[in-house]
């Protein structure tokens, strides 16, 4: 008899039960419907999204620390880690400048604010102050000083990623300097802590559909869909400019690594949809790090490039800021000269680097740019208050893709990318290993990660290659030391022979 085919309702139910992508998609649609039909109720659902983001943020700093320390120790070369950092900064600057240039050119060609003839005195400048909470973007000196930790625990408690990165680099360098003989248990402990954090991320991700539903319902209920008609020209321009930039990213990725960005989009479709629903790239950082490692990028490259990109490579924000500046100028009737537009690029190249994690940072950057030009009233930035939240999706997608492409490109540049493994992963083949924080082949048989098919603990659990008990496996990149006890055990055997 031919095998029975499950009915359509059963297949749909199984997909909803097993696929995070399907769950998040349904939550996204349901959130839009609830926000449209019951806006007053929908605005009260925001804590669902905020709570999920808070949970994810609790694991980001320790995860980044573990991945970077393990990456340095496995690479065994601190100079290589420094080269990765320098190459990442070069890539970030080129990408951000390209995003700014695309934004300025597209705004000049389309002119989204032309003909609005807005009187700046009629705008509520106090609303911008309320959005930014009276904050300010840090100066270059403040930015550098804020990147240096004041205390070890404080960096983790305040979720300061740049400070955590610096601490991780110092700890990784210390491990290489001391070697495995002096601190034999530290690196295995950090690797085990990394596995625990990835397991915690897996638990939290089960709440992702609730977070997307709450965040989307709040967005639609609070802002409505009418704002999209009012600012249709600006919204369409921003999204088209972002699409053009993504095409350029796809070309760059193909030229540098030979990989397809469209296959990569399919590979991280769950994370991309979650980032769209919660309007936050931080909510998917742990999962994206895990998938990049599984796709052949070396630990040290992933651990350094991706978190650093969250502060230095805000391509979507750069696009929005350049278009937004010209939109505001055009709306109030100010015609910016070529020299002033070049000034806009130079100012935004600096201000966009200090935006991450600051409330209302886009408005702070726009206000700083307007003040530096002296031609645009600072209060005119209030024109973008109604549409800023709608731009989050564009910024999130572009920022996330820009940082992922940077990881692949810098990894390839440094020789830290397994392109064969990357192609297999993007083609949908399972390339996970126990080192990825996921269950490996042994786990499919019901074994815990770190055990082989015979149920015995592997080298990482304290056995040597030959299976001798009591012998700690050396950390990658650190020479193994033979215990004296083993030599003493071998001597009588050789004499008896």
Coordinates of C-alpha atoms in Angstrom, one line a residue:
X1 CA 0.0 0.0 0.0
X2 CA 1.3 3.5 -0.8
X3 CA 2.0 5.6 2.3
X4 CA -0.8 7.8 3.4
X5 CA -0.4 11.5 2.8
X6 CA -1.2 13.8 5.8
X7 CA -4.2 16.0 5.2
X8 CA -3.7 19.7 4.6
X9 CA -4.7 20.8 8.1
X10 CA -2.3 18.3 9.6
X11 CA 0.6 19.6 7.4
X12 CA -0.2 23.2 8.3
X13 CA -0.4 22.3 12.0
X14 CA 3.0 20.5 11.8
X15 CA 4.6 23.4 10.0
X16 CA 3.3 25.9 12.6
X17 CA 4.6 23.6 15.4
X18 CA 8.1 23.0 14.0
X19 CA 8.9 26.1 11.9
X20 CA 9.9 29.3 13.6
X21 CA 9.6 31.2 10.3
X22 CA 6.0 30.1 9.9
X23 CA 5.3 31.1 13.6
X24 CA 6.8 34.5 13.2
X25 CA 5.0 35.1 9.9
X26 CA 1.6 34.3 11.4
X27 CA 2.4 36.5 14.4
X28 CA 3.4 39.4 12.1
X29 CA 0.2 39.2 10.2
X30 CA -1.9 38.8 13.3
X31 CA -0.2 41.8 15.0
X32 CA -1.1 44.0 12.0
X33 CA -4.7 42.9 12.1
X34 CA -5.1 43.4 15.8
X35 CA -3.4 46.8 15.6
X36 CA -5.7 47.9 12.8
X37 CA -9.0 46.6 14.3
X38 CA -8.3 47.3 18.0
X39 CA -5.7 50.1 18.2
X40 CA -6.4 50.9 21.9
X41 CA -5.9 47.4 23.0
X42 CA -2.9 46.9 20.6
X43 CA -0.9 49.7 22.2
X44 CA -0.9 47.8 25.5
X45 CA 0.9 44.8 23.9
X46 CA 4.2 46.6 23.6
X47 CA 5.7 44.8 26.7
X48 CA 5.6 41.5 24.8
X49 CA 8.2 42.8 22.4
X50 CA 10.2 44.8 25.0
X51 CA 10.3 41.8 27.3
X52 CA 11.7 39.6 24.6
X53 CA 14.4 42.1 23.7
X54 CA 15.4 42.5 27.3
X55 CA 15.8 38.7 27.6
X56 CA 18.0 38.6 24.5
X57 CA 20.1 41.5 25.7
X58 CA 21.0 39.6 28.9
X59 CA 22.9 37.0 26.9
X60 CA 24.6 39.2 24.3
X61 CA 27.5 40.4 26.3
X62 CA 28.5 37.1 27.9
X63 CA 28.1 35.4 24.5
X64 CA 30.3 37.9 22.7
X65 CA 32.9 37.6 25.4
X66 CA 33.0 33.8 25.1
X67 CA 33.0 33.7 21.3
X68 CA 35.9 36.2 21.1
X69 CA 38.0 34.6 23.8
X70 CA 37.6 31.1 22.3
X71 CA 38.2 32.5 18.8
X72 CA 41.5 34.1 19.9
X73 CA 42.6 31.0 21.7
X74 CA 41.7 28.7 18.7
X75 CA 43.4 31.0 16.2
X76 CA 46.5 31.0 18.4
X77 CA 47.7 34.3 16.8
X78 CA 46.9 37.7 18.3
X79 CA 48.4 39.5 15.3
X80 CA 45.8 37.8 13.0
X81 CA 43.1 39.0 15.3
X82 CA 44.4 42.6 15.1
X83 CA 44.5 42.3 11.3
X84 CA 40.8 41.2 11.3
X85 CA 39.9 44.3 13.3
X86 CA 41.7 46.7 11.0
X87 CA 40.3 45.1 7.9
X88 CA 36.8 45.2 9.4
X89 CA 37.1 49.0 10.1
X90 CA 38.3 49.6 6.5
X91 CA 35.3 47.6 5.2
X92 CA 32.9 49.5 7.6
X93 CA 34.1 52.9 6.4
X94 CA 33.8 52.0 2.7
X95 CA 30.3 50.5 3.2
X96 CA 29.0 53.4 5.3
X97 CA 30.3 56.0 2.9
X98 CA 28.7 54.2 0.0
X99 CA 25.4 54.2 1.8
X100 CA 25.6 57.9 2.5
X101 CA 26.4 58.6 -1.1
X102 CA 23.5 56.5 -2.4
X103 CA 21.2 58.3 0.0
X104 CA 22.3 61.8 -1.1
X105 CA 22.2 61.0 -4.9
X106 CA 18.7 59.4 -4.6
X107 CA 17.3 62.3 -2.6
X108 CA 18.7 64.8 -5.1
X109 CA 17.1 62.9 -8.0
X110 CA 13.7 62.2 -6.5
X111 CA 13.4 65.3 -4.2
X112 CA 10.9 63.7 -1.6
X113 CA 10.5 67.0 0.2
X114 CA 10.1 69.4 -2.7
X115 CA 6.8 71.3 -2.9
X116 CA 5.9 70.8 0.8
X117 CA 6.7 74.4 1.7
X118 CA 6.6 73.8 5.5
X119 CA 6.9 76.7 7.9
X120 CA 9.5 75.7 10.5
X121 CA 7.9 77.8 13.1
X122 CA 4.8 75.7 12.9
X123 CA 6.6 72.6 14.0
X124 CA 6.8 71.3 17.5
X125 CA 10.6 71.3 18.3
X126 CA 9.9 70.2 21.8
X127 CA 8.7 66.8 20.4
X128 CA 12.2 66.1 19.2
X129 CA 13.5 66.9 22.7
X130 CA 11.0 64.5 24.2
X131 CA 12.0 61.7 21.8
X132 CA 15.7 62.1 22.5
X133 CA 15.2 62.5 26.2
X134 CA 17.5 65.5 26.2
X135 CA 20.5 63.4 25.3
X136 CA 23.4 64.1 22.9
X137 CA 25.7 62.2 20.7
X138 CA 29.1 61.6 22.1
X139 CA 32.1 63.5 20.8
X140 CA 35.0 61.6 19.3
X141 CA 36.9 61.8 22.6
X142 CA 33.9 60.7 24.6
X143 CA 33.2 57.8 22.2
X144 CA 36.8 56.5 22.5
X145 CA 36.7 56.8 26.3
X146 CA 33.3 55.2 26.6
X147 CA 34.7 52.2 24.7
X148 CA 37.2 51.6 27.5
X149 CA 35.8 49.7 30.5
X150 CA 35.8 51.2 34.0
X151 CA 35.2 47.8 35.6
X152 CA 35.1 44.2 34.5
X153 CA 31.6 43.5 35.7
X154 CA 30.3 47.0 34.8
X155 CA 30.8 46.4 31.0
X156 CA 28.6 43.3 31.2
X157 CA 26.0 44.9 33.5
X158 CA 25.6 47.9 31.2
X159 CA 25.7 45.8 28.0
X160 CA 28.5 47.9 26.5
X161 CA 29.6 45.7 23.6
X162 CA 32.8 47.6 22.7
X163 CA 33.9 47.4 26.3
X164 CA 33.1 43.7 26.4
X165 CA 35.1 43.2 23.2
X166 CA 38.2 44.9 24.7
X167 CA 37.9 42.8 27.8
X168 CA 37.6 39.6 25.7
X169 CA 40.7 40.6 23.6
X170 CA 42.7 41.1 26.8
X171 CA 41.6 37.8 28.3
X172 CA 42.2 35.9 25.0
X173 CA 45.7 37.5 24.8
X174 CA 46.4 36.5 28.4
X175 CA 45.4 32.9 27.6
X176 CA 47.8 32.8 24.7
X177 CA 50.6 34.3 26.8
X178 CA 50.2 31.9 29.8
X179 CA 49.6 28.8 27.7
X180 CA 47.6 25.7 28.5
X181 CA 50.0 24.4 31.2
X182 CA 49.4 27.4 33.6
X183 CA 45.6 27.7 33.1
X184 CA 44.5 24.3 31.7
X185 CA 40.8 24.6 32.9
X186 CA 39.9 28.2 31.8
X187 CA 39.4 27.7 28.1
X188 CA 37.3 24.5 28.4
X189 CA 35.2 26.3 31.1
X190 CA 34.6 29.3 28.7
X191 CA 33.6 26.9 25.9
X192 CA 31.2 25.2 28.2
X193 CA 29.7 28.5 29.3
X194 CA 29.3 29.4 25.6
X195 CA 27.3 26.2 25.0
X196 CA 25.1 27.0 28.0
X197 CA 24.4 30.5 26.6
X198 CA 23.5 29.1 23.2
X199 CA 21.1 26.8 25.0
X200 CA 19.5 29.7 26.8
X201 CA 19.1 31.6 23.5
X202 CA 17.2 28.5 22.2
X203 CA 14.8 28.7 25.1
X204 CA 14.2 32.5 24.7
X205 CA 13.7 32.1 20.9
X206 CA 10.5 30.1 21.6
X207 CA 9.0 33.4 22.7
X208 CA 9.8 35.1 19.4
X209 CA 6.3 34.8 17.9
X210 CA 4.8 36.5 21.0
X211 CA 7.4 39.3 20.7
X212 CA 6.7 39.9 17.0
X213 CA 2.9 39.9 17.6
X214 CA 3.2 42.5 20.5
X215 CA 5.6 44.8 18.7
X216 CA 3.7 44.8 15.4
X217 CA 0.3 45.3 17.1
X218 CA 1.8 48.3 19.0
X219 CA 3.3 49.8 15.9
X220 CA 0.1 49.7 13.9
X221 CA -2.1 50.6 16.8
X222 CA 0.0 53.6 17.9
X223 CA 0.9 55.1 14.5
X224 CA -1.8 53.7 12.2
X225 CA -1.4 53.0 8.5
X226 CA -2.4 56.6 7.4
X227 CA 1.1 57.9 8.0
X228 CA 2.3 55.8 5.1
X229 CA 0.0 57.7 2.7
X230 CA 1.3 61.1 4.1
X231 CA 5.0 60.3 3.6
X232 CA 4.6 57.8 0.8
X233 CA 7.2 59.4 -1.4
X234 CA 9.9 59.5 1.3
X235 CA 9.1 56.0 2.5
X236 CA 9.3 54.5 -1.1
X237 CA 12.5 56.4 -1.8
X238 CA 14.2 55.1 1.4
X239 CA 13.2 51.5 0.7
X240 CA 14.3 51.7 -3.0
X241 CA 17.6 53.2 -2.0
X242 CA 18.0 50.4 0.6
X243 CA 17.2 47.8 -2.1
X244 CA 19.9 49.3 -4.4
X245 CA 22.4 49.1 -1.6
X246 CA 21.5 45.5 -0.9
X247 CA 22.1 44.7 -4.6
X248 CA 25.5 46.3 -4.2
X249 CA 26.1 44.2 -1.2
X250 CA 25.2 41.1 -3.2
X251 CA 27.6 42.0 -5.9
X252 CA 30.4 42.7 -3.4
X253 CA 29.8 39.4 -1.6
X254 CA 29.8 37.4 -4.9
X255 CA 33.1 39.1 -6.0
X256 CA 34.9 38.7 -2.7
X257 CA 33.7 35.2 -1.6
X258 CA 31.7 33.7 -4.5
X259 CA 28.7 33.3 -2.2
X260 CA 25.1 34.3 -3.0
X261 CA 23.4 36.9 -0.8
X262 CA 20.0 35.6 -1.9
X263 CA 20.8 32.1 -0.6
X264 CA 22.1 33.7 2.6
X265 CA 18.8 35.6 3.0
X266 CA 17.0 32.2 2.8
X267 CA 19.5 30.8 5.3
X268 CA 18.7 33.5 7.9
X269 CA 15.1 34.1 6.9
X270 CA 13.8 33.3 10.5
X271 CA 16.2 35.8 12.0
X272 CA 15.5 38.4 9.4
X273 CA 11.7 38.2 10.0
X274 CA 12.2 38.3 13.7
X275 CA 14.4 41.4 13.4
X276 CA 11.7 43.0 11.2
X277 CA 9.0 42.2 13.7
X278 CA 10.8 43.5 16.7
X279 CA 12.6 46.4 14.9
X280 CA 15.8 45.3 16.5
X281 CA 19.0 43.7 15.2
X282 CA 20.1 42.9 18.8
X283 CA 17.2 40.5 19.2
X284 CA 18.8 38.2 16.6
X285 CA 22.5 38.7 17.2
X286 CA 23.1 35.4 19.1
X287 CA 21.4 33.4 16.5
X288 CA 23.1 35.2 13.6
X289 CA 26.5 34.6 15.2
X290 CA 25.7 30.9 15.5
X291 CA 24.6 30.6 11.9
X292 CA 27.7 32.5 10.6
X293 CA 30.0 30.1 12.5
X294 CA 28.0 27.2 11.1
X295 CA 28.4 28.7 7.6
X296 CA 32.2 28.5 7.7
X297 CA 33.3 31.8 9.2
X298 CA 36.0 31.4 11.9
X299 CA 35.1 32.1 15.5
X300 CA 37.5 35.0 15.9
X301 CA 36.2 36.8 12.8
X302 CA 32.5 36.3 13.8
X303 CA 33.2 37.4 17.4
X304 CA 35.0 40.6 16.4
X305 CA 33.4 41.8 13.2
X306 CA 29.7 41.3 13.9
X307 CA 29.6 43.0 17.4
X308 CA 31.9 45.8 16.2
X309 CA 29.6 46.3 13.2
X310 CA 26.7 47.0 15.5
X311 CA 28.5 50.2 16.5
X312 CA 30.6 51.1 13.4
X313 CA 28.6 49.8 10.4
X314 CA 25.1 51.2 10.5
X315 CA 24.5 51.2 6.7
X316 CA 20.7 51.5 7.0
X317 CA 21.0 54.3 9.4
X318 CA 23.5 56.1 7.1
X319 CA 21.0 55.8 4.2
X320 CA 18.1 57.2 6.2
X321 CA 20.2 60.0 7.7
X322 CA 21.4 61.3 4.3
X323 CA 18.0 61.1 2.7
X324 CA 16.3 62.5 5.8
X325 CA 18.6 65.5 5.9
X326 CA 17.9 66.5 2.3
X327 CA 14.1 65.8 2.8
X328 CA 14.0 68.2 5.7
X329 CA 16.0 70.8 3.8
X330 CA 13.7 70.5 0.7
X331 CA 10.5 70.6 2.8
X332 CA 11.4 73.9 4.4
X333 CA 12.6 75.4 1.1
X334 CA 16.4 75.3 1.7
X335 CA 18.5 74.5 -1.4
X336 CA 21.8 72.9 -0.2
X337 CA 24.8 73.5 -2.4
X338 CA 27.3 70.7 -3.4
X339 CA 29.7 71.9 -0.7
X340 CA 27.0 71.7 1.9
X341 CA 26.0 68.2 0.9
X342 CA 29.7 67.1 1.1
X343 CA 29.7 68.6 4.6
X344 CA 26.6 66.5 5.3
X345 CA 28.5 63.3 4.3
X346 CA 31.5 64.2 6.5
X347 CA 29.4 65.1 9.5
X348 CA 27.3 61.9 9.2
X349 CA 30.4 59.8 8.8
X350 CA 31.3 60.8 12.3
X351 CA 27.9 61.1 14.0
X352 CA 26.7 57.7 12.7
X353 CA 29.5 55.9 14.5
X354 CA 28.2 57.0 18.0
X355 CA 24.5 56.3 17.4
X356 CA 24.2 52.7 18.7
X357 CA 22.2 52.3 21.9
X358 CA 21.3 56.0 22.3
X359 CA 17.5 56.8 22.4
X360 CA 16.4 59.0 19.5
X361 CA 19.9 58.7 18.0
X362 CA 18.6 59.4 14.5
X363 CA 17.1 62.7 15.5
X364 CA 20.3 63.6 17.5
X365 CA 22.4 62.9 14.4
X366 CA 20.0 64.9 12.1
X367 CA 20.0 67.8 14.6
X368 CA 23.8 67.8 14.8
X369 CA 24.0 67.8 11.0
X370 CA 21.4 70.7 10.7
X371 CA 23.3 72.7 13.2
X372 CA 26.7 72.2 11.5
X373 CA 25.2 73.4 8.2
X374 CA 23.6 76.5 9.8
X375 CA 21.0 76.6 6.9
X376 CA 18.4 74.2 8.2
X377 CA 16.4 75.1 11.4
X378 CA 17.0 72.4 14.0
X379 CA 13.3 72.2 14.8
X380 CA 12.6 71.1 11.2
X381 CA 13.8 67.6 12.2
X382 CA 10.4 67.2 13.8
X383 CA 9.0 66.6 10.3
X384 CA 10.4 63.1 10.5
X385 CA 8.8 62.2 13.8
X386 CA 5.7 60.6 12.2
X387 CA 7.6 58.4 9.8
X388 CA 10.7 57.4 11.8
X389 CA 9.2 54.3 13.2
X390 CA 8.1 53.1 9.8
X391 CA 11.8 53.3 8.7
X392 CA 12.9 50.8 11.3
X393 CA 12.3 47.9 9.0
X394 CA 14.5 49.4 6.3
X395 CA 17.3 50.2 8.8
X396 CA 17.2 46.8 10.5
X397 CA 17.4 44.8 7.3
X398 CA 20.2 46.9 5.8
X399 CA 22.2 47.1 9.0
X400 CA 22.0 43.3 9.5
X401 CA 22.8 42.3 6.0
X402 CA 25.7 44.9 5.9
X403 CA 27.2 43.4 9.0
X404 CA 26.8 39.8 7.8
X405 CA 28.4 40.5 4.5
X406 CA 31.2 42.3 6.4
X407 CA 31.8 39.1 8.4
X408 CA 32.1 36.9 5.2
X409 CA 34.2 39.5 3.3
X410 CA 36.7 40.1 6.1
X411 CA 36.9 36.4 6.9
X412 CA 37.7 35.7 3.2
X413 CA 40.2 38.5 3.2
X414 CA 42.0 37.1 6.2
X415 CA 41.7 33.5 5.1
X416 CA 39.3 32.7 7.9
X417 CA 36.4 31.4 5.8
X418 CA 35.7 27.8 4.8
X419 CA 34.0 28.5 1.5
X420 CA 33.0 24.9 0.9
X421 CA 31.2 24.7 4.2
X422 CA 29.6 28.1 3.6
X423 CA 28.2 26.8 0.2
X424 CA 26.9 23.7 1.8
X425 CA 25.2 25.7 4.6
X426 CA 23.6 28.2 2.2
X427 CA 22.4 25.2 0.0
X428 CA 20.5 23.9 3.1
X429 CA 22.8 21.1 4.1
X430 CA 23.4 20.5 7.8
X431 CA 26.8 21.7 8.7
X432 CA 26.3 22.0 12.5
X433 CA 28.8 20.5 14.9
X434 CA 28.9 20.4 18.7
X435 CA 31.3 23.4 18.6
X436 CA 28.5 25.5 17.0
X437 CA 26.4 25.3 20.2
X438 CA 24.1 22.9 18.4
X439 CA 23.7 19.2 18.8
X440 CA 25.9 17.4 16.4
X441 CA 25.7 14.0 14.7
X442 CA 26.0 12.2 18.0
X443 CA 23.0 14.1 19.4
X444 CA 20.7 12.7 16.7
X445 CA 21.1 9.3 18.5
X446 CA 20.1 10.8 21.8
X447 CA 23.6 11.5 23.0
X448 CA 24.6 14.7 24.7
X449 CA 27.0 17.0 22.8
X450 CA 30.6 16.1 23.5
X451 CA 30.0 12.4 23.5
X452 CA 30.8 10.0 20.6
X453 CA 28.7 7.3 19.3
X454 CA 29.9 4.9 21.9
X455 CA 28.6 7.1 24.7
X456 CA 32.0 8.0 26.0
X457 CA 33.2 11.5 26.6
X458 CA 35.5 12.9 23.9
X459 CA 38.7 14.8 24.2
X460 CA 37.0 18.0 25.2
X461 CA 35.7 16.3 28.3
X462 CA 39.1 15.3 29.6
X463 CA 40.3 12.4 27.5
X464 CA 43.2 12.3 25.1
X465 CA 43.2 11.2 21.6
X466 CA 43.9 7.6 22.7
X467 CA 41.2 7.6 25.3
X468 CA 43.5 7.8 28.3
X469 CA 41.6 9.1 31.4
X470 CA 42.9 12.0 33.3
X471 CA 44.6 13.7 30.4
X472 CA 43.2 17.1 29.5
X473 CA 42.9 17.9 25.8
X474 CA 45.0 20.8 24.8
X475 CA 43.4 24.0 23.7
X476 CA 43.6 24.6 19.9
X477 CA 46.7 26.4 19.0
X478 CA 48.5 25.5 22.3
X479 CA 51.0 22.7 22.3
X480 CA 50.1 19.6 24.4
X481 CA 52.1 18.8 27.4
X482 CA 52.6 15.1 28.3
X483 CA 51.9 14.3 31.9
X484 CA 54.7 12.8 33.9
X485 CA 52.3 10.1 35.2
X486 CA 51.8 8.9 31.7
X487 CA 55.5 8.6 31.0
X488 CA 55.9 6.7 34.3
X489 CA 53.2 4.3 33.3
X490 CA 54.7 3.6 29.9
X491 CA 58.3 2.8 31.2
X492 CA 57.5 -0.5 32.9
X493 CA 55.6 -1.6 29.8
X494 CA 58.6 -1.0 27.6
X495 CA 60.9 -2.8 29.9
X496 CA 58.7 -5.8 30.0
X497 CA 58.6 -5.9 26.3

